[in-house]
Each structure stands twice: as structure tokens, then as C-alpha cells.
XYZ file of C-alpha atoms in Angstrom:
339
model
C 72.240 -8.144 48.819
C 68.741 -8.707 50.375
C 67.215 -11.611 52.712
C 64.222 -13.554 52.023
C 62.461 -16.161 53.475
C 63.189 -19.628 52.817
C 61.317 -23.283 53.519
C 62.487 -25.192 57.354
C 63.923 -28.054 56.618
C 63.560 -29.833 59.842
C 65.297 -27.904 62.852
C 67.746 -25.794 60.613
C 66.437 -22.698 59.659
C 67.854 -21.314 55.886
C 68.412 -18.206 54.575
C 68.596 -16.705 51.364
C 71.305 -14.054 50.058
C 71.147 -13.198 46.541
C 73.791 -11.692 44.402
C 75.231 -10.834 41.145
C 74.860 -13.230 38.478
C 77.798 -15.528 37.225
C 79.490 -17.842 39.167
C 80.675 -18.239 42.399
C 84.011 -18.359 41.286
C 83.778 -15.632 39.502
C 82.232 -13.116 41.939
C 84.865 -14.249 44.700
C 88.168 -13.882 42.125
C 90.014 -11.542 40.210
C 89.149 -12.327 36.183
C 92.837 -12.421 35.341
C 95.141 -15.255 36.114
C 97.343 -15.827 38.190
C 100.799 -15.550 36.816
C 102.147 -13.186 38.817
C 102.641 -16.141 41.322
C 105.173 -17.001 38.909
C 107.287 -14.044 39.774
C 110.690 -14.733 40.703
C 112.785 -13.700 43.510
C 113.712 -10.070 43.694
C 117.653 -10.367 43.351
C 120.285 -7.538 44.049
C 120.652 -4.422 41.895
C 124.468 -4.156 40.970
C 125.530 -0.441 40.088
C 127.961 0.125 37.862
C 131.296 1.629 39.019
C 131.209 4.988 40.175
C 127.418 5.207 40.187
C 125.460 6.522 42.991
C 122.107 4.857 43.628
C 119.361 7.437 44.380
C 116.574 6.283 46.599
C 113.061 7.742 47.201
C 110.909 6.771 50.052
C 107.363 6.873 48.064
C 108.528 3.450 46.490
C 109.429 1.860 49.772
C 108.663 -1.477 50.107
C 107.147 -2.359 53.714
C 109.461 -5.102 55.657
C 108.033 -7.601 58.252
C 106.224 -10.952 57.828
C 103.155 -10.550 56.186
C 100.658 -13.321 56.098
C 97.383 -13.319 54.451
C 95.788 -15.360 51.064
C 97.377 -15.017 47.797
C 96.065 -16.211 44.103
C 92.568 -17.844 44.219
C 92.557 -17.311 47.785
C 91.811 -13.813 47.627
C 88.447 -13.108 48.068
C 87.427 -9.794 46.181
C 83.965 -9.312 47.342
C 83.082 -5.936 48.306
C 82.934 -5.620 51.848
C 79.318 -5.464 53.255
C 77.698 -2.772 54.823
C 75.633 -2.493 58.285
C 72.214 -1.201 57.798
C 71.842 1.367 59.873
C 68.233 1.289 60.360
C 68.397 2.133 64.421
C 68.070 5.833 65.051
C 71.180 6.743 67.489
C 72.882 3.945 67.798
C 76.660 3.907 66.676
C 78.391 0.051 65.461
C 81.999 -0.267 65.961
C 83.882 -3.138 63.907
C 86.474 -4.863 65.700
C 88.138 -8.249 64.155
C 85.330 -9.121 62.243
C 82.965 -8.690 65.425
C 80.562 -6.214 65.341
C 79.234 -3.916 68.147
C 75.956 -1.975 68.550
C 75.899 1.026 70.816
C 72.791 2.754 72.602
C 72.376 5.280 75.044
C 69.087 4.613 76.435
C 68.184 1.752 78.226
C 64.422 0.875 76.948
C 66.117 1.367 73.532
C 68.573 -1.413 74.637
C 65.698 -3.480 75.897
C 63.737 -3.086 71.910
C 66.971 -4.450 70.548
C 67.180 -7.191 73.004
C 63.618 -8.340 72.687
C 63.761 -8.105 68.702
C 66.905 -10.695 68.806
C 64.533 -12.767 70.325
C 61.659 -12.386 68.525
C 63.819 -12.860 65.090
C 65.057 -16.221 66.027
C 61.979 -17.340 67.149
C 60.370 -16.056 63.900
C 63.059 -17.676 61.607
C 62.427 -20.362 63.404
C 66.716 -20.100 64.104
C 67.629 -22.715 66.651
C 68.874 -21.687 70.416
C 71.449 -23.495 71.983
C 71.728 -21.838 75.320
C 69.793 -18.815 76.481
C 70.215 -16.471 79.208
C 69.311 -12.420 80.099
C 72.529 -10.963 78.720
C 73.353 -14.454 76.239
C 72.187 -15.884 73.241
C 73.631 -18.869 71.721
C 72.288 -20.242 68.535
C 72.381 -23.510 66.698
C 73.324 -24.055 63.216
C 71.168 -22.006 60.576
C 71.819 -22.205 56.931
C 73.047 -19.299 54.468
C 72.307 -20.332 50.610
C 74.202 -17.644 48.978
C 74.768 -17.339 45.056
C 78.110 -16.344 45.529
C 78.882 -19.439 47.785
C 80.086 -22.469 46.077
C 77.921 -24.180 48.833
C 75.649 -23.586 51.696
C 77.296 -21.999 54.227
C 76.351 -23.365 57.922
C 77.191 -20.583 60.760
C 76.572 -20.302 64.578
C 76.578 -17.458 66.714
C 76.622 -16.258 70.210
C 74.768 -12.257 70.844
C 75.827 -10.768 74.127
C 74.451 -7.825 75.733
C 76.332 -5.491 78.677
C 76.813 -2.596 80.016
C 79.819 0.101 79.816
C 80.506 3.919 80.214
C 76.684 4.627 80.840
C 75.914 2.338 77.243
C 74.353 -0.329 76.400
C 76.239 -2.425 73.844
C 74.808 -5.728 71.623
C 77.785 -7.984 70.272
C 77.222 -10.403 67.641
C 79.880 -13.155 66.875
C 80.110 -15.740 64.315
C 81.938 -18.684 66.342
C 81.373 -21.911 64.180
C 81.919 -22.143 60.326
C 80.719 -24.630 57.630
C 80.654 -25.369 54.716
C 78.556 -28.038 52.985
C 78.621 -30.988 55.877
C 82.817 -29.737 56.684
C 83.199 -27.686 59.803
C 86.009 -25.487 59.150
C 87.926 -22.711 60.955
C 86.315 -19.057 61.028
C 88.482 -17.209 59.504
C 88.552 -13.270 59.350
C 86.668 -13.072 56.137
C 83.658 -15.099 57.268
C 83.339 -13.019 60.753
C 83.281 -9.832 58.888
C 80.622 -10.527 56.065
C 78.344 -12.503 58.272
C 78.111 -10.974 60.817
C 77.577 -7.826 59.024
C 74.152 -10.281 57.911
C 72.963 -11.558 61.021
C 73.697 -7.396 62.601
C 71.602 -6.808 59.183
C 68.614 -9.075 59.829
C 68.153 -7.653 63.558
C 68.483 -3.742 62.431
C 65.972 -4.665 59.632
C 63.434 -6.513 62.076
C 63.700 -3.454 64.479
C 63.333 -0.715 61.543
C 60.072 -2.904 60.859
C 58.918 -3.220 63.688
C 59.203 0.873 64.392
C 57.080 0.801 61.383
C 54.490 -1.103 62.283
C 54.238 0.708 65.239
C 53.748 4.004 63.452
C 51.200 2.910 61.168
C 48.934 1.295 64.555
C 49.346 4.698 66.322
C 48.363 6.573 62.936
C 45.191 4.828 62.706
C 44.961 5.878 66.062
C 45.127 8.866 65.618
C 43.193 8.788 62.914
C 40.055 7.740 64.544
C 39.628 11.133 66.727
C 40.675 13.761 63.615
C 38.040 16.780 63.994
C 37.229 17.363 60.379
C 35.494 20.917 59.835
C 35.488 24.097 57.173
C 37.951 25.991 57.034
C 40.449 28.492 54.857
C 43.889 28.450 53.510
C 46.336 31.002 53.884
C 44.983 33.098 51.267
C 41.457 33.090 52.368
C 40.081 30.215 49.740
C 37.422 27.640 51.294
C 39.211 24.351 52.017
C 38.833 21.780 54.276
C 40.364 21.607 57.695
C 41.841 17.911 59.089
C 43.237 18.763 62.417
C 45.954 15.801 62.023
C 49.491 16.232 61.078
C 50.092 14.841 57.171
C 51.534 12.180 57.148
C 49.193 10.666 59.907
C 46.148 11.301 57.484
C 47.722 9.885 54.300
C 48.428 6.593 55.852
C 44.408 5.850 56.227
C 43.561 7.696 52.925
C 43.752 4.601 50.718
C 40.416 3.081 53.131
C 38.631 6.276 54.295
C 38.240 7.410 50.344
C 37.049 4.722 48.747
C 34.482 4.068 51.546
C 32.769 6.877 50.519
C 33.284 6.400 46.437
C 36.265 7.272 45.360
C 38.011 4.619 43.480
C 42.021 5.808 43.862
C 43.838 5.899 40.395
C 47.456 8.012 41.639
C 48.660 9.315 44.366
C 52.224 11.243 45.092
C 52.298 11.598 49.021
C 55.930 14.070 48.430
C 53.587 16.462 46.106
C 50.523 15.666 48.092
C 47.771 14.966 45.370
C 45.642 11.696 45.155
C 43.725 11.367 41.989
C 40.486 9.251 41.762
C 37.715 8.615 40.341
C 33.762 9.062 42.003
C 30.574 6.961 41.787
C 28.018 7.754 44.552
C 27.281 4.916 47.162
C 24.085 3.480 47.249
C 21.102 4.564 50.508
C 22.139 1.828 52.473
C 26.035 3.202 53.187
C 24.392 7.173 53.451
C 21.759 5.668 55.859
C 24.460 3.790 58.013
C 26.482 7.007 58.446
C 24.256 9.453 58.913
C 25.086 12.092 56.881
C 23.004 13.935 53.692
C 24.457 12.644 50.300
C 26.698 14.830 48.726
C 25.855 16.127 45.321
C 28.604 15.285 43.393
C 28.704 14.141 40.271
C 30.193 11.204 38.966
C 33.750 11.759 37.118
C 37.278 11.975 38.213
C 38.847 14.560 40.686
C 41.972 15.261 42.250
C 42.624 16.153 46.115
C 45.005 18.251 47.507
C 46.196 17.860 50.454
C 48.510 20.614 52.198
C 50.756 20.125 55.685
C 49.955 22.903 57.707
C 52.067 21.172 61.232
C 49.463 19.666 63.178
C 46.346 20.019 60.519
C 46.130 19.074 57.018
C 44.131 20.931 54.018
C 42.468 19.368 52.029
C 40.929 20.876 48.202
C 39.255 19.309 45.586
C 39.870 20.229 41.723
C 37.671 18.635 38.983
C 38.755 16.736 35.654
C 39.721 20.285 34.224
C 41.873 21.167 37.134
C 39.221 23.502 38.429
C 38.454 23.876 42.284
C 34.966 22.467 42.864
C 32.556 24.950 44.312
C 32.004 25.934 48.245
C 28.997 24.049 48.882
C 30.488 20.623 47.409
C 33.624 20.753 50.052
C 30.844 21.700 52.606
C 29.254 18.672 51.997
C 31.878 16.250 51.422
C 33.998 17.330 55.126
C 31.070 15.948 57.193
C 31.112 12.943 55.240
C 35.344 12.107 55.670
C 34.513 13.034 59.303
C 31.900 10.250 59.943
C 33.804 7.761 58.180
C 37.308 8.646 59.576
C 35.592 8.099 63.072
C 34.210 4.619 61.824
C 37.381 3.684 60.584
């Protein structure tokens, strides 16, 4: 399943699950009948006379009240998983309630602050609100596999045990359509296996957001100079890790021409095509044009820990001369430090 956003109707936020297709009925039940509800009694087995009845244990049936749904009760959903999106953190399932554990406190504190953040975002209603307690107001699932909106409230506690710092969400109101109905065991544990999903996705997010600022960061103060690979070939020399210099590739390169066509960051090649910029962008950076003609070329860009080569084949695969890569590193150094 995956969330999307979803119109406010006045102070009840929705969300969106989608599913399979088919109907609601269909995804929740079995696609046989239901005859074996028909079954009759199990009655005594009479032996006949001088028989000996021989029992074996694998066949056992289990005695004790059992309760639980039978026939179109049964729900036969799969049951949903936890995105595990927070790095060190272990979730224990209890009941239907679900439990996040960290070990370091300004981890604990991200969490927290991205509950908030994601209610106040999806505009989700708060009931009551304190440091360590969250209630929330009603918020709306539509789910394809629902026969009807499903209403749900819950309450997200934080504490402290054994030197950890645990989250708990709990669903603790149920509805369906405008008819409040009991939680049962099935609604605690597949939504609150959602709303634990919607906070672990908002923090992955966030994490990645946070990435991408400090790589352009970064980015801004790469030395960019000649240099030689490990087998003594001119190359350029970006004294940035990878994967910090592919994330600003896509607006450094086409500032100075190159009009990207493909790119495969696992192999490490960007393909694109050149056409010269005109005096005015030469004049505002300061550095000689490069002679280059116009065409299509490929870079390749090799992870040497904290630098990054960079090469430069033509159209035919060929690496372009000495003098061309000479002239084109001062160029991705002045507009690297622009950028």
C-alpha cells in the first residue's frame, strides 16, 4: 500500500490507502463459500469389538475455548508491515500496539518533533497535547479495501526505560462511516502499522532532505584541479566524496552547456550533449572558453573516498585530449563555487 495526499474537508484531515483491485469484499474474504459452517457435530467413534484404537499425537486436536471470527468474519488481508525507514531503532508489536525503540536521546527528540510536524502538515486534528502526549482527533482513512471510510483516533506517548527512549502509537477510537464501533484487534494492528508508517516515512524524508542541503554545501567549497588516475592517465580531480558531487551535477553541467541525455549514478557515467554558451555567461565567470566542439560526450566519474574523477570520452567512446580536460576543470570549478 502507499499514502497520498488527499483534499481537507473542513477540520478532518483524509487519507488515502490504495490497494488491489476488486472489491472490498473480495480482498477481505476467502473466494470459496462458506459451507464448512455447515459441518456437523463431531460425534463418537465406536470400535468394533476387540479393536484397539491407535492414536498419534501429530493429529491432536487443541482443547480450550477458543474465540475469534469465523465465515465472512475472517479477515484475510495480509498483515502489514512497519517501514523501517529509522536507522537503529527496533519496533516491538504488542496487542496490536506498536512500539518504537531508540538509544539516543536527540534521535528520540527527531522522532518526537516529526510527530508533530506530520500532524500539523496533514493538517490531523489534536485533541490534547503535552511533552510526552499526543492525542489526536478524528482523521479519515479512504481505503479501497474498506467498504467505507474508516474514521480512527489515536493517542502517541513518549517515555523513558532501561536507558531507551520508546514512541507508542495506539489506535483508541474506531469508525466506520458515521458508526463508532469497538476497536477490535484487527483494526489496532493494521492501523497502527499506518499511522507508525506515515511518521517513519516523514522522518526517512526528512533525513533526506537534510542530506541533499548539506551536499550542496558541500558542494560550494569542492577544490577542482588536474590531476591523474591510478594508472597515470590525465583526469580531473573533484576533492568531494561521490555521491556529494552527483547530487549537484544535474545544475552545475548544464550551466556551462551540457544538455544531460542519461545518467547511471551505480555505473557512474552521465551522457550529454554540448553547445557552447554565449560571451555574456564566459564574461560573468571569468574563465577562457573552452574549445570544445559541439556534439555529444560522456563523463566518467570515479569514487576515489573523499575525491571524485572525473574523464571525458567523445561520441566514439574516445578520451578527449589533455588540453580539453585542462580547460574544462577551471570552468566546473567557477561554477560549482557559484552554485
Amino acid at each position: 500500500m502507499k499514502f497520498s495526499r488527499q483534499l481537507v474537508l473542513s477540520s478532518l484531515a483524509v487519507l488515502v490507502l490504495t490497494a488491489c483491485s476488486n472489491s472490498p469484499t473480495q480482498r477481505r474474504q476467502a473466494k470459496d463459500d462458506f459451507t464448512y459452517l455447515e459441518t456437523a457435530d463431531l460425534q463418537t467413534w465406536n470400535l468394533p469389538d476387540g479393536a484397539t484404537a491407535q492414536f498419534y499425537p501429530n493429529f491432536d486436536i487443541p482443547q480450550g475455548n477458543f474465540s475469534g471470527g469465523i465465515g465472512q468474519e475472517v479477515d484475510i488481508r495480509p498483515p502489514q508491515q512497519i517501514l523501517e525507514l529509522i536507522p537503529g531503532a527496533r519496533y516491538e508489536r504488542n496487542q496490536g500496539e506498536i512500539t518504537l525503540w531508540l538509544i539516543k536521546q536527540e534521535e528520540a527528540e527527531e522522532v518526537w518533533q516529526t510527530v508533530r510536524n506530520m500532524l500539523a502538515e496533514r493538517q490531523i486534528p489534536i485533541q490534547t497535547s503535552s511533552e510526552t502526549h499526543i492525542e489526536t482527533g478524528w482523521l479519515v482513512w479512504k481505503a479501497e479495501d474498506e467498504e467505507t471510510d474508516i474514521g480512527s483516533r489515536y493517542s502517541v506517548d513518549r517515555f523513558e526505560a532501561n536507558n531507551r527512549y520508546g514512541f507508542r502509537i495506539s489506535l483508541i477510537d474506531w469508525r466506520e462511516g458515521t458508526q463508532v464501533k469497538p476497536v477490535t484487534l484487527t483494526n489496532k494492528e493494521r492501523y497502527n502499522v499506518f499511522m507508525t508508517n506515515l511518521v517513519t516515512s516523514q522522518y526517512d524524508q526528512n533525513k533526506r532532505d537534510e542530506a541533499q542541503r548539506k551536499a550542496q554545501e558541500l558542494v560550494k567549497q569542492i577544490p577542482i584541479t588536474m590531476g591523474s588516475d591510478r594508472s597515470g592517465f590525465p583526469v580531473i580531480i573533484a576533492r568531494t566524496p561521490y555521491n556529494v558531487l552527483w547530487q549537484r551535477l544535474p545544475t552545475i553541467l548544464p550551466r556551462i552547456g551540457f544538455s544531460i541525455e542519461e545518467r547511471n549514478q551505480s555505473q557512474g557515467t552521465l551522457k550529454a550533449k554540448y553547445a557552447s554558451p554565449d560571451d555574456e555567461f564566459w564574461n560573468e565567470i571569468g574563465v577562457k572558453p573552452m574549445e570544445l566542439k559541439s556534439g555529444t560526450y560522456t563523463f566518467l566519474f570515479g569514487d576515489l573516498g573523499n575525491r571524485t574523477s572525473i574523464n571525458v570520452t567523445n561520441s566514439s567512446g574516445k578520451p578527449v585530449e589533455e588540453e580539453l580536460l585542462k580547460s574544462l576543470a577551471p570552468v566546473l570549478a567557477a561554477v560549482a563555487k557559484q552554485e
